[in-house]
CSV table of N, CA and C in Angstrom, one decimal:
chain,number,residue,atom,x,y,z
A,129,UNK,N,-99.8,-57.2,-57.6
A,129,UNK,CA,-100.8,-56.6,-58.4
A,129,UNK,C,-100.6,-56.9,-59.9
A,130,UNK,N,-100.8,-58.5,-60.0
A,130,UNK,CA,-100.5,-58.7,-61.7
A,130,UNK,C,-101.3,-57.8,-62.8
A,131,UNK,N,-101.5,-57.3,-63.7
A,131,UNK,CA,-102.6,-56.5,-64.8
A,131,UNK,C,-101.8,-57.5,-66.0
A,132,UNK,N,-103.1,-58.3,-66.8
A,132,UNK,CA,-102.8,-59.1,-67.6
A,132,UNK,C,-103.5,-58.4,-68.5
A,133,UNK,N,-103.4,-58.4,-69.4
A,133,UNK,CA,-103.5,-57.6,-70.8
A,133,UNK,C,-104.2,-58.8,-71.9
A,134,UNK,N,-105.7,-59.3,-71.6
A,134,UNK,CA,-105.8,-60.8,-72.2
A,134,UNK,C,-105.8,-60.2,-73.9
A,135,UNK,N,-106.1,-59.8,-74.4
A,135,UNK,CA,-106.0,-59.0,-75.9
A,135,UNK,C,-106.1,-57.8,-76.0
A,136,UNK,N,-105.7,-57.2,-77.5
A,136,UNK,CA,-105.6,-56.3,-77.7
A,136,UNK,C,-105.7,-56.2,-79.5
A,137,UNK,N,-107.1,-55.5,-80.2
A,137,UNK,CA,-106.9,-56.0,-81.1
A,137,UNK,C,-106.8,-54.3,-82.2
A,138,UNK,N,-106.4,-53.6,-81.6
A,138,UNK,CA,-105.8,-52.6,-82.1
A,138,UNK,C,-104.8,-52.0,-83.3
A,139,UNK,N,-104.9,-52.5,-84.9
A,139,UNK,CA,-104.3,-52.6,-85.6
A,139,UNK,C,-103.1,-51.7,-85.7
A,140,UNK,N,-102.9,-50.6,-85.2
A,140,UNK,CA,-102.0,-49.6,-85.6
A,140,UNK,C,-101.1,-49.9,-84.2
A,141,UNK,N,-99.4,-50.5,-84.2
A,141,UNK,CA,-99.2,-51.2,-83.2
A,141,UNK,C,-98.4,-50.1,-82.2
A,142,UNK,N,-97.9,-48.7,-82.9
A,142,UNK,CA,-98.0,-48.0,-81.4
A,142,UNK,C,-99.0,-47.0,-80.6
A,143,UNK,N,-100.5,-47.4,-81.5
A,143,UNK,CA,-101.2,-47.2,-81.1
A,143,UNK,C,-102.1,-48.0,-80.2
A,144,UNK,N,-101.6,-48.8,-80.0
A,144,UNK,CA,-101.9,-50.3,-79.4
A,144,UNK,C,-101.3,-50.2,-78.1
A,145,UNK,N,-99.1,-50.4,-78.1
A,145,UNK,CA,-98.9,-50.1,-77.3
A,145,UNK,C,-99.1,-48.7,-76.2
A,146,UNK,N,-99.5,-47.6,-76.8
A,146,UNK,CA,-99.5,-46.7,-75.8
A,146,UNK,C,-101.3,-46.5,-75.2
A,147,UNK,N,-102.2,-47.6,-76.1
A,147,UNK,CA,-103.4,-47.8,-75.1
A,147,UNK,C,-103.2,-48.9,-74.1
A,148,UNK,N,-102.4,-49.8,-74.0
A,148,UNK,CA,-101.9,-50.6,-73.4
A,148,UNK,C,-101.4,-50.2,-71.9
A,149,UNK,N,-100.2,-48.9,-72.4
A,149,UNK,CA,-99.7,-48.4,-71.1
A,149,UNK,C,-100.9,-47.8,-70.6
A,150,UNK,N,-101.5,-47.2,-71.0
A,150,UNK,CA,-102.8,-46.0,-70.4
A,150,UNK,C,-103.3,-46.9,-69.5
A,151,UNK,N,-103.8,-47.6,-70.2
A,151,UNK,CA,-104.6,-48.8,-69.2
A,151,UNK,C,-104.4,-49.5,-68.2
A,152,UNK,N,-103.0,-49.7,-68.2
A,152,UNK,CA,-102.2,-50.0,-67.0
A,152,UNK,C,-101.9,-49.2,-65.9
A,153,UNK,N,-101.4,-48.3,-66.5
A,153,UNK,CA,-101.4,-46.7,-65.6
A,153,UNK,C,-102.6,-45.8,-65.0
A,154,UNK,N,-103.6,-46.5,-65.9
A,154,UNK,CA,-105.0,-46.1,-65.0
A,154,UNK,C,-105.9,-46.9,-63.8
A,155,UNK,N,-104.8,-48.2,-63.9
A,155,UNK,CA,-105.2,-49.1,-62.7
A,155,UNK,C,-104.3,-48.8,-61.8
A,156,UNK,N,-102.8,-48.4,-61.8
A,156,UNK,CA,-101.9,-48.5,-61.3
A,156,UNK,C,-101.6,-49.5,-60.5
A,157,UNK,N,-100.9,-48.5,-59.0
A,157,UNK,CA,-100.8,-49.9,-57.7
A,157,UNK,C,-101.9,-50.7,-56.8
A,158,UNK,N,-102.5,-51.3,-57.6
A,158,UNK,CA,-103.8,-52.4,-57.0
A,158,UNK,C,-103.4,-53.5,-56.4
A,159,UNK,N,-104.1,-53.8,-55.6
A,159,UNK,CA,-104.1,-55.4,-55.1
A,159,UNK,C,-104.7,-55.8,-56.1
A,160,UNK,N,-104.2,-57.6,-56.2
A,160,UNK,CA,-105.2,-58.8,-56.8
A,160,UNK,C,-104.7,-58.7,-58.2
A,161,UNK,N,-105.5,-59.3,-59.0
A,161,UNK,CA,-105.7,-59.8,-59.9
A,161,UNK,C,-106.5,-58.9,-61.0
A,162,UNK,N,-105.7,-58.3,-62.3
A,162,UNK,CA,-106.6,-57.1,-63.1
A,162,UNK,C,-106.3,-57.9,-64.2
A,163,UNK,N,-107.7,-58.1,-65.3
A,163,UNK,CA,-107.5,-58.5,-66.6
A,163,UNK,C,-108.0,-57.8,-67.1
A,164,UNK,N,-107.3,-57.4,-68.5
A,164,UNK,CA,-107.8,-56.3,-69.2
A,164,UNK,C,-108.0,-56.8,-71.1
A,165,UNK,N,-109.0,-56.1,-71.7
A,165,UNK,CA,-109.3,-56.3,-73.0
A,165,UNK,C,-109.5,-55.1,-73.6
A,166,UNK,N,-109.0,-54.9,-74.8
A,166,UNK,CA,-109.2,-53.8,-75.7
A,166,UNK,C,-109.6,-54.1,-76.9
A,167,UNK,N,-110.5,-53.8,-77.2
A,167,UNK,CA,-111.2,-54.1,-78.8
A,167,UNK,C,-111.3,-53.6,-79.8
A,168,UNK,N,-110.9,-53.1,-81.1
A,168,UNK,CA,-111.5,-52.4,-82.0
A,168,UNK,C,-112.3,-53.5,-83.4
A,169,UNK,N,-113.2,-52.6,-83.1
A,169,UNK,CA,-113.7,-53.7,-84.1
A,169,UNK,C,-113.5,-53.3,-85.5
A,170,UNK,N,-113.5,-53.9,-86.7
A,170,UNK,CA,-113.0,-54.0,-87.9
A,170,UNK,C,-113.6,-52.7,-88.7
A,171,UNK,N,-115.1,-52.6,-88.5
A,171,UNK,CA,-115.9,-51.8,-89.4
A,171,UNK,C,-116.2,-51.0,-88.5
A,172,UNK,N,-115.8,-50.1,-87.9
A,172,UNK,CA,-116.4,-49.3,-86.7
A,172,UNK,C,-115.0,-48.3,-85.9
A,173,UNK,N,-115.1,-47.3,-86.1
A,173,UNK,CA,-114.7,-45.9,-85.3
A,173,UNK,C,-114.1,-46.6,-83.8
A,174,UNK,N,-114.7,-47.1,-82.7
A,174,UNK,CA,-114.9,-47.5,-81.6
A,174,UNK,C,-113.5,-47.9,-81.4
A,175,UNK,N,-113.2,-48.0,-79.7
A,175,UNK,CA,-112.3,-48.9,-79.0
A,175,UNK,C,-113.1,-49.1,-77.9
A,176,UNK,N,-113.6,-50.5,-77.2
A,176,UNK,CA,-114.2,-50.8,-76.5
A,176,UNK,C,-112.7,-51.7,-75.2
A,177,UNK,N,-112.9,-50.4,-74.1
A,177,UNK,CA,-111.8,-51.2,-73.0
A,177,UNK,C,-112.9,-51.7,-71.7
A,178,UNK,N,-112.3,-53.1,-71.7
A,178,UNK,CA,-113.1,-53.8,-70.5
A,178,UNK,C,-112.3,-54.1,-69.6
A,179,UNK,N,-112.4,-54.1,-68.1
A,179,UNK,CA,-111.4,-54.5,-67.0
A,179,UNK,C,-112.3,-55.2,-66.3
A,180,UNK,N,-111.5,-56.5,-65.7
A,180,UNK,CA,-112.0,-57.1,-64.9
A,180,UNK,C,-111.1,-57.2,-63.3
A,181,UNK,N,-111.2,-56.9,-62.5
A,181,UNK,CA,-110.5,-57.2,-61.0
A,181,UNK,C,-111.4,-57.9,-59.5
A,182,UNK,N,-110.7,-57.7,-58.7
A,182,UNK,CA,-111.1,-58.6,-57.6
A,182,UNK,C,-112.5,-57.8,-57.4
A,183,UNK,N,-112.6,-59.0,-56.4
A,183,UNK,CA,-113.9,-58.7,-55.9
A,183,UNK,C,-115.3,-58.3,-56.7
A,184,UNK,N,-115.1,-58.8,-58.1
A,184,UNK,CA,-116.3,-58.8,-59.1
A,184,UNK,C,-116.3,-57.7,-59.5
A,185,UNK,N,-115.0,-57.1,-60.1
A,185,UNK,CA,-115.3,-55.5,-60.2
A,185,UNK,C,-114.9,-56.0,-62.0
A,186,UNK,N,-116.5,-55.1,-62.6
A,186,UNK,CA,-115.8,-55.3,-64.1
A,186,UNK,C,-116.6,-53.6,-64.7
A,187,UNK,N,-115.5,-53.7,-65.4
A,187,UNK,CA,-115.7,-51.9,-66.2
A,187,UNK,C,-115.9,-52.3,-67.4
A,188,UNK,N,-116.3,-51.7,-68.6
A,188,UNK,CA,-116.5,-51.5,-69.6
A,188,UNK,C,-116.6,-49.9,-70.3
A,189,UNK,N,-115.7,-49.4,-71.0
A,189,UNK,CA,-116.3,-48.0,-71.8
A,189,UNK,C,-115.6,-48.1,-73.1
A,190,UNK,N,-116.5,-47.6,-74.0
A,190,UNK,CA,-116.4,-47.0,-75.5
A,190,UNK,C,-115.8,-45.9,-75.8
A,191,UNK,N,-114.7,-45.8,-76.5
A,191,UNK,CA,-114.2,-44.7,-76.6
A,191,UNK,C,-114.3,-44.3,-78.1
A,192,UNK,N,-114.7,-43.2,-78.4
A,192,UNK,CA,-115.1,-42.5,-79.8
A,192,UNK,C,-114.3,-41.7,-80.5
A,193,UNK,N,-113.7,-41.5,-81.5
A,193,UNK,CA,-112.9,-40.4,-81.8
A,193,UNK,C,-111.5,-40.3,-81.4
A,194,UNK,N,-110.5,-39.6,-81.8
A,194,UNK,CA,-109.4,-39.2,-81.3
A,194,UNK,C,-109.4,-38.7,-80.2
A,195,UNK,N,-110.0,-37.8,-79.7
A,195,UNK,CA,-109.7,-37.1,-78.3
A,195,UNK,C,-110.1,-38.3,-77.3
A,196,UNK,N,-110.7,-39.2,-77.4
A,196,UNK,CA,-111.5,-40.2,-76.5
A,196,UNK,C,-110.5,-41.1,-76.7
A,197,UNK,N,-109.4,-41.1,-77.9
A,197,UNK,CA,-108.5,-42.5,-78.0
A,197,UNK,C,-107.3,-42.0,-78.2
A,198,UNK,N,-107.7,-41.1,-77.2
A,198,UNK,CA,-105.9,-40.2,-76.7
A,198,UNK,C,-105.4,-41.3,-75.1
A,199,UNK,N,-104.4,-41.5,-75.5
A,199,UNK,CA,-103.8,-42.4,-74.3
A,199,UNK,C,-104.2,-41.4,-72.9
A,200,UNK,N,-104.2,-40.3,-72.6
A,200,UNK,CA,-104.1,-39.3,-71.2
A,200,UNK,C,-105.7,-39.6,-70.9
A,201,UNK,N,-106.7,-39.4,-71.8
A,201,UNK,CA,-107.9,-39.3,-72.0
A,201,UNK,C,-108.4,-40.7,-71.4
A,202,UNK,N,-108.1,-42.2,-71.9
A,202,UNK,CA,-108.1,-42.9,-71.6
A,202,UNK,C,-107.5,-43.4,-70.2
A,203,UNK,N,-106.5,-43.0,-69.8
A,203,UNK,CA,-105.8,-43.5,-68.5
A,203,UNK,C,-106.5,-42.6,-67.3
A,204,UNK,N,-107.3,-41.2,-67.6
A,204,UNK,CA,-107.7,-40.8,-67.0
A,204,UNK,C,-109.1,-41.2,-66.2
A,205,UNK,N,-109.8,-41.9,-67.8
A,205,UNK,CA,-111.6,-42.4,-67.2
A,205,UNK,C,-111.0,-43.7,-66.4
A,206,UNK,N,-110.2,-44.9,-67.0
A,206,UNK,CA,-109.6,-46.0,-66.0
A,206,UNK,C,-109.5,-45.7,-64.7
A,207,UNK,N,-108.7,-44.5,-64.3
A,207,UNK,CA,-108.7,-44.2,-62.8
A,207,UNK,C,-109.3,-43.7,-62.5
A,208,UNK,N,-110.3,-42.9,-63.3
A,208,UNK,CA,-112.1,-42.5,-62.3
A,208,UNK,C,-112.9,-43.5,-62.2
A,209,UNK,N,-112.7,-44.3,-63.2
A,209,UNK,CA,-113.6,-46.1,-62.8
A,209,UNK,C,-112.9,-46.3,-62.2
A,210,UNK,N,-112.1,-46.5,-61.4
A,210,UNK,CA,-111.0,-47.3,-60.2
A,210,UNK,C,-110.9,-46.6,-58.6
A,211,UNK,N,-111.6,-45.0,-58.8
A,211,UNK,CA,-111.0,-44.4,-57.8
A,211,UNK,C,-110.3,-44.5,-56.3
A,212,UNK,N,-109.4,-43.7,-56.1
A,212,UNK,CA,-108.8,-44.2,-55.0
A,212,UNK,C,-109.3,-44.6,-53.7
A,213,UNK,N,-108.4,-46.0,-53.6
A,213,UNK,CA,-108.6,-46.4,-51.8
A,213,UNK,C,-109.7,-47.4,-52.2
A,214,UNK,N,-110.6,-47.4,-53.6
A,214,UNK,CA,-111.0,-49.1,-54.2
A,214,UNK,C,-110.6,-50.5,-55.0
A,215,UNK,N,-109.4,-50.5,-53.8
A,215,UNK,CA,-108.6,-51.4,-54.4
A,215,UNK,C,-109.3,-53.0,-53.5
């Protein structure tokens, strides 16, 4: 269950790493092949996390604000986009 982490453009770097873990932790133990991207863009509030996995599975959500770019908050929506036993 590789999870490749293709970017991460999150300026504040342990805020980076601990969206990093979330995101991993929200996929957890999967089959296959997971690539993941996290975006912040320069002029803009946002973190935009995209996942791509087997079988053409691709997620995308926006996260707004602090409460929304809380690592728990985050690792939580990743496992409801993932739910169990759709690996």
């Amino acid at each position: 269950m590789p999870i490749r982490i293709l970017w991460n453009t999150i300026a504040d770097p342990w805020r980076r790493e601990a969206t990093e873990k979330a995101v991993v932790a929200g996929i957890g133990d999967r089959h296959g092949d997971w690539i993941t991207s996290v975006f912040e863009p320069q002029l803009s509030p946002e973190w935009i996390v995209e996942i791509k996995g087997p079988q053409n599975f691709i997620w995308s959500h926006t996260f707004f604000g602090p409460h929304e770019q809380n690592p728990d908050f985050i690792r939580r929506m990743v496992r409801q986009a993932l739910k169990p036993g759709e690996d």
